[in-house]
Coordinates of C-alpha atoms in Angstrom, one line a residue:
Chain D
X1 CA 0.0 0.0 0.0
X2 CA 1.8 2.8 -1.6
X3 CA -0.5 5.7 0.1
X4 CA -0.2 8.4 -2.3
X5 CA 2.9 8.5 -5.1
X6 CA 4.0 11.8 -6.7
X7 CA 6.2 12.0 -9.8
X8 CA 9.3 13.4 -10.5
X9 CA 10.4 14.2 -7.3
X10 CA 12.5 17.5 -8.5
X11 CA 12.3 19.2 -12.0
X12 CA 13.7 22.0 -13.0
X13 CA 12.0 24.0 -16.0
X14 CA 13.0 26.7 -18.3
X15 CA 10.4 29.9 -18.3
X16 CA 8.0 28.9 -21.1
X17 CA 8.5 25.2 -21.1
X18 CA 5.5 22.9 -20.3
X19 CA 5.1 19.5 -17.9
X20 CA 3.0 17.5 -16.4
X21 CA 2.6 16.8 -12.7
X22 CA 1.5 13.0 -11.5
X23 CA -0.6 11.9 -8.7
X24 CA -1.9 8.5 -8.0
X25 CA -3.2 7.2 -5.0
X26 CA -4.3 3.4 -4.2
X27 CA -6.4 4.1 -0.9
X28 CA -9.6 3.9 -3.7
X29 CA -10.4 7.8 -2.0
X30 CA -12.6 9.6 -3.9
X31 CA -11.1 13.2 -3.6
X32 CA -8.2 14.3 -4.9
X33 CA -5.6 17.9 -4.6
X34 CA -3.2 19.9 -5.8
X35 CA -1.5 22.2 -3.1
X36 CA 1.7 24.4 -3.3
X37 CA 3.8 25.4 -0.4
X38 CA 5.9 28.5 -0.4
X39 CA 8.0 29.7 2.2
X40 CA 6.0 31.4 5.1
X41 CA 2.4 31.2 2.7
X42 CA 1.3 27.5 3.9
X43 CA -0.2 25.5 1.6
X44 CA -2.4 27.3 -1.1
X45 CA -5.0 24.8 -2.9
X46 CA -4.6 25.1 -6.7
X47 CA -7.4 22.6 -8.0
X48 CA -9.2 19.5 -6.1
X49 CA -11.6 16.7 -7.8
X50 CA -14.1 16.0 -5.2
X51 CA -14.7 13.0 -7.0
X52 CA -14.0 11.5 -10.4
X53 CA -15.4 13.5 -13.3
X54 CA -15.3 16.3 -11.2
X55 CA -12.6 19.1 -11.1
X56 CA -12.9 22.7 -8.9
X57 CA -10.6 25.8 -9.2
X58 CA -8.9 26.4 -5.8
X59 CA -7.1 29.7 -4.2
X60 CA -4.4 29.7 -7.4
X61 CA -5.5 28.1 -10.6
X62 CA -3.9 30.5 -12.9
X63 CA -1.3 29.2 -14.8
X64 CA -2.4 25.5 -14.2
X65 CA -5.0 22.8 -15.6
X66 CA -5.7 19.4 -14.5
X67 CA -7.2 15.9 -15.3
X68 CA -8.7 13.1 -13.4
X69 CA -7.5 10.4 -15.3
X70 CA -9.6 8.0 -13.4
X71 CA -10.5 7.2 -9.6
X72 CA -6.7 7.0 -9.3
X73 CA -4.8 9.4 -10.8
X74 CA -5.2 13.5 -10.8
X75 CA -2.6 15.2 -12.7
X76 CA -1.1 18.8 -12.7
X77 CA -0.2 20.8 -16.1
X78 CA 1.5 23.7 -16.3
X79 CA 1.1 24.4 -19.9
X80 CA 4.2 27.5 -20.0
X81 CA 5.9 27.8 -16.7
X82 CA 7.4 30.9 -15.2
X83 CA 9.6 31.5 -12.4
X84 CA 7.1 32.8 -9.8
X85 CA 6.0 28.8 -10.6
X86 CA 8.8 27.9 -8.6
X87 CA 7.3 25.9 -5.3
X88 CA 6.9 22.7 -3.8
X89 CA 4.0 20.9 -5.0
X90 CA 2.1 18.2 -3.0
X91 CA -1.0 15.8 -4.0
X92 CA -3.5 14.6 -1.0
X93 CA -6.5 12.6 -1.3
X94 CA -9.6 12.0 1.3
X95 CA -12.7 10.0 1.6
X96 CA -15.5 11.4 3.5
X97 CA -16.0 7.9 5.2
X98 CA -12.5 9.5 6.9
X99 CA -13.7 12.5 8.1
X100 CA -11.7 14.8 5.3
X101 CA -8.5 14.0 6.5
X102 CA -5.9 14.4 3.9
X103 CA -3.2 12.2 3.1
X104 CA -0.7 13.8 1.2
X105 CA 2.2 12.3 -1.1
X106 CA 5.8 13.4 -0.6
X107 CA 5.9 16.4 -2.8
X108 CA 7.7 17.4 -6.1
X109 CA 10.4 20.2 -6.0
X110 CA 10.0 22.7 -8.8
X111 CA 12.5 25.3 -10.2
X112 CA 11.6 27.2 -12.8
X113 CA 15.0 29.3 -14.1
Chain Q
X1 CA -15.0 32.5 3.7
X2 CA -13.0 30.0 6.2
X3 CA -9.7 30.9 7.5
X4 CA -6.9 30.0 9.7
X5 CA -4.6 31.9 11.6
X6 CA -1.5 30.4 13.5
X7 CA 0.2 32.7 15.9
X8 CA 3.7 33.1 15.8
X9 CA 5.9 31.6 12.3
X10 CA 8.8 30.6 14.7
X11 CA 8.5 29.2 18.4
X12 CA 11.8 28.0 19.8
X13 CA 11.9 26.0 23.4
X14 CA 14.2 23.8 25.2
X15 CA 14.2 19.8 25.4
X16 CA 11.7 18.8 28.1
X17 CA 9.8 22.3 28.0
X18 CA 6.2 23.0 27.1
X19 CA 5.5 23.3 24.2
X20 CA 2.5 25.6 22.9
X21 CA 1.7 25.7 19.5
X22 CA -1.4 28.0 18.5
X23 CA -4.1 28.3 16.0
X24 CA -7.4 30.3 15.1
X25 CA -10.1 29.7 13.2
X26 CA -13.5 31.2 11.4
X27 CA -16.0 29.2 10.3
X28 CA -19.8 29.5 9.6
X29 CA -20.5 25.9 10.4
X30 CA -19.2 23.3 13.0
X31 CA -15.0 22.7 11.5
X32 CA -13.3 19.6 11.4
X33 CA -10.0 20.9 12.6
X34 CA -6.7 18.9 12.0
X35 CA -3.0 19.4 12.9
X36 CA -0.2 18.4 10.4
X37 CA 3.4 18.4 11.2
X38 CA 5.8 18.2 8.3
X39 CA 9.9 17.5 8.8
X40 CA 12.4 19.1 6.5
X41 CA 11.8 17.8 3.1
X42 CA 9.1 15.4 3.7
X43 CA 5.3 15.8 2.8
X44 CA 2.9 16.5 5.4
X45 CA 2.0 14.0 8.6
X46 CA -1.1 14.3 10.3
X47 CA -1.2 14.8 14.5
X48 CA -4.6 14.7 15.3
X49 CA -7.5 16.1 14.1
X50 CA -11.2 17.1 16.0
X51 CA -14.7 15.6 14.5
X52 CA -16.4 16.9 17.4
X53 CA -16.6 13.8 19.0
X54 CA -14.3 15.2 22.0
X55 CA -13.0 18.7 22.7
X56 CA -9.4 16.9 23.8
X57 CA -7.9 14.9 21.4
X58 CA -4.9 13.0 21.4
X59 CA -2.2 12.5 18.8
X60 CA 0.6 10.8 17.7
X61 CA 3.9 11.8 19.5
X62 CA 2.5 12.7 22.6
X63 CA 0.9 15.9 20.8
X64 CA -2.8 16.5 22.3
X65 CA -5.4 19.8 21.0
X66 CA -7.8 21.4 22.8
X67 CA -10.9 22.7 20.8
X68 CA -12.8 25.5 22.2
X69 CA -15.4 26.8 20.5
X70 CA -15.9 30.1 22.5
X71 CA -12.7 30.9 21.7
X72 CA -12.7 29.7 18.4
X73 CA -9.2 27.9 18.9
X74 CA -7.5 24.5 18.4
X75 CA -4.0 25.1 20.2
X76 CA -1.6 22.2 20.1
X77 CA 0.5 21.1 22.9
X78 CA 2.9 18.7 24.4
X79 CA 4.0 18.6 27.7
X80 CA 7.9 18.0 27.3
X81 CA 9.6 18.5 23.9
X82 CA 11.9 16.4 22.6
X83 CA 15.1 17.2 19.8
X84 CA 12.9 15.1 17.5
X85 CA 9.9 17.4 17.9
X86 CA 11.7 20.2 15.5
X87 CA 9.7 20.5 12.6
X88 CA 6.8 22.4 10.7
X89 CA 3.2 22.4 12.0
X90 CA 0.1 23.1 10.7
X91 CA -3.6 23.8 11.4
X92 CA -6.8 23.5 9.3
X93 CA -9.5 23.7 9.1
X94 CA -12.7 21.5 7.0
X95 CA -16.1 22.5 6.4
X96 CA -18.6 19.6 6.5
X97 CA -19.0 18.8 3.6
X98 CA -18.1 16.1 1.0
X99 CA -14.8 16.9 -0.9
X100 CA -14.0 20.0 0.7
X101 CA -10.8 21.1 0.4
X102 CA -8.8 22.2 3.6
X103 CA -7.8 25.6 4.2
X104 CA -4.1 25.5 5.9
X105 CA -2.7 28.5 8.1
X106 CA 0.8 29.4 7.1
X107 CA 2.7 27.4 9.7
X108 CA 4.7 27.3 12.5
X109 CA 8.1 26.5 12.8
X110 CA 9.4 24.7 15.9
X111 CA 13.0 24.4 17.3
X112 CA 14.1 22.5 20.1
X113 CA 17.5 23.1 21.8
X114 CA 19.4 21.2 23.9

């Protein structure tokens, strides 16, 4: 039981270049989130996918889209990154029958030069 | 709109002192509140959290909450720290509701010293 897997782990990114974000998660949850963490700003939602089918803007969306490939896997695009990009990005994923507590995968570093 | 306020980005204490840890919160409808900690490159762990079955609650670590609604808080404590306790915390805060997203204050960052 993997919990929730994030890939890469680090990328770095020239301004203007494009790449995708993954997510999965094998807990069979039905909500699904993209969060970035910046120094001394928390985490800051950027999209979530209450369930599958189903995809919300959060706090940040600009700059981003997502898919939810399937109950699984929720994905993170930035279609033409720019530096103020640059932040640590984490999936979660929760189940209601949990009482909306998030379990969140182990983050992917992003530099964007 | 729901939000979080932590009080204080850095607390520093010694090993075997209390530690406090504080958070604020406004909601419109009963929260679930939760408390994550997260160690230096690592994603986020969750301490406890409060589903109003309890006003105490207990966590991993030795980490306990109190949840008072008249003060609209959810402080986090532990009676003795320990070198190991260094790390990043977090409050937030749920509405109930399906698929809500949760709403994160901006952290607290806690040293221990020996």
């Amino acid at each position: 039981n993997a919990g929730v897997t994030q890939t890469p782990k680090f990328q770095v990114l020239k301004t203007g270049q494009s790449m995708t974000l993954q997510c999965a998660q094998d807990m069979n949850h039905n909500s699904m989130y993209w969060y970035r963490q910046d120094p001394g700003m928390g985490l800051r939602l950027i999209y979530y996918s209450a369930s599958e089918g189903t995809t919300d803007k959060g706090e940040v969306p600009n700059g981003y889209n997502v898919s939810r490939l399937n109950k699984r896997e929720f994905s993170l695009r930035l279609e033409s990154a720019a530096p103020s990009q640059t932040s640590v990005y984490f999936c979660a994923s929760s189940d209601y029958r949990h009482l909306r507590e998030q379990y969140f995968g182990p983050g992917t570093r992003l530099t964007v030069t | 709109a729901q939000s979080v306020t932590q009080l204080g980005s850095h607390v520093s204490v010694s090993e075997g002192a209390l530690v406090l840890l504080r958070c604020n919160y406004s909601s419109s409808v009963p929260p679930y509140l939760f408390w994550y900690v997260q160690y230096p490159n690592q994603g986020l762990q969750l301490l406890l959290k409060y589903t109003s079955a309890a006003t105490l609650v207990k966590g991993i670590n030795g980490f306990e909450a109190e949840f008072k609604k008249s003060e609209t808080s959810f402080h986090l404590t532990k009676p003795s720290a320990h070198m190991s306790d260094a790390a990043e915390y977090f409050c937030a805060v749920s509405e109930n509701q399906a698929g809500t997203a949760l709403i994160f204050g901006k952290g607290t960052t806690l040293s221990v010293s020996s």
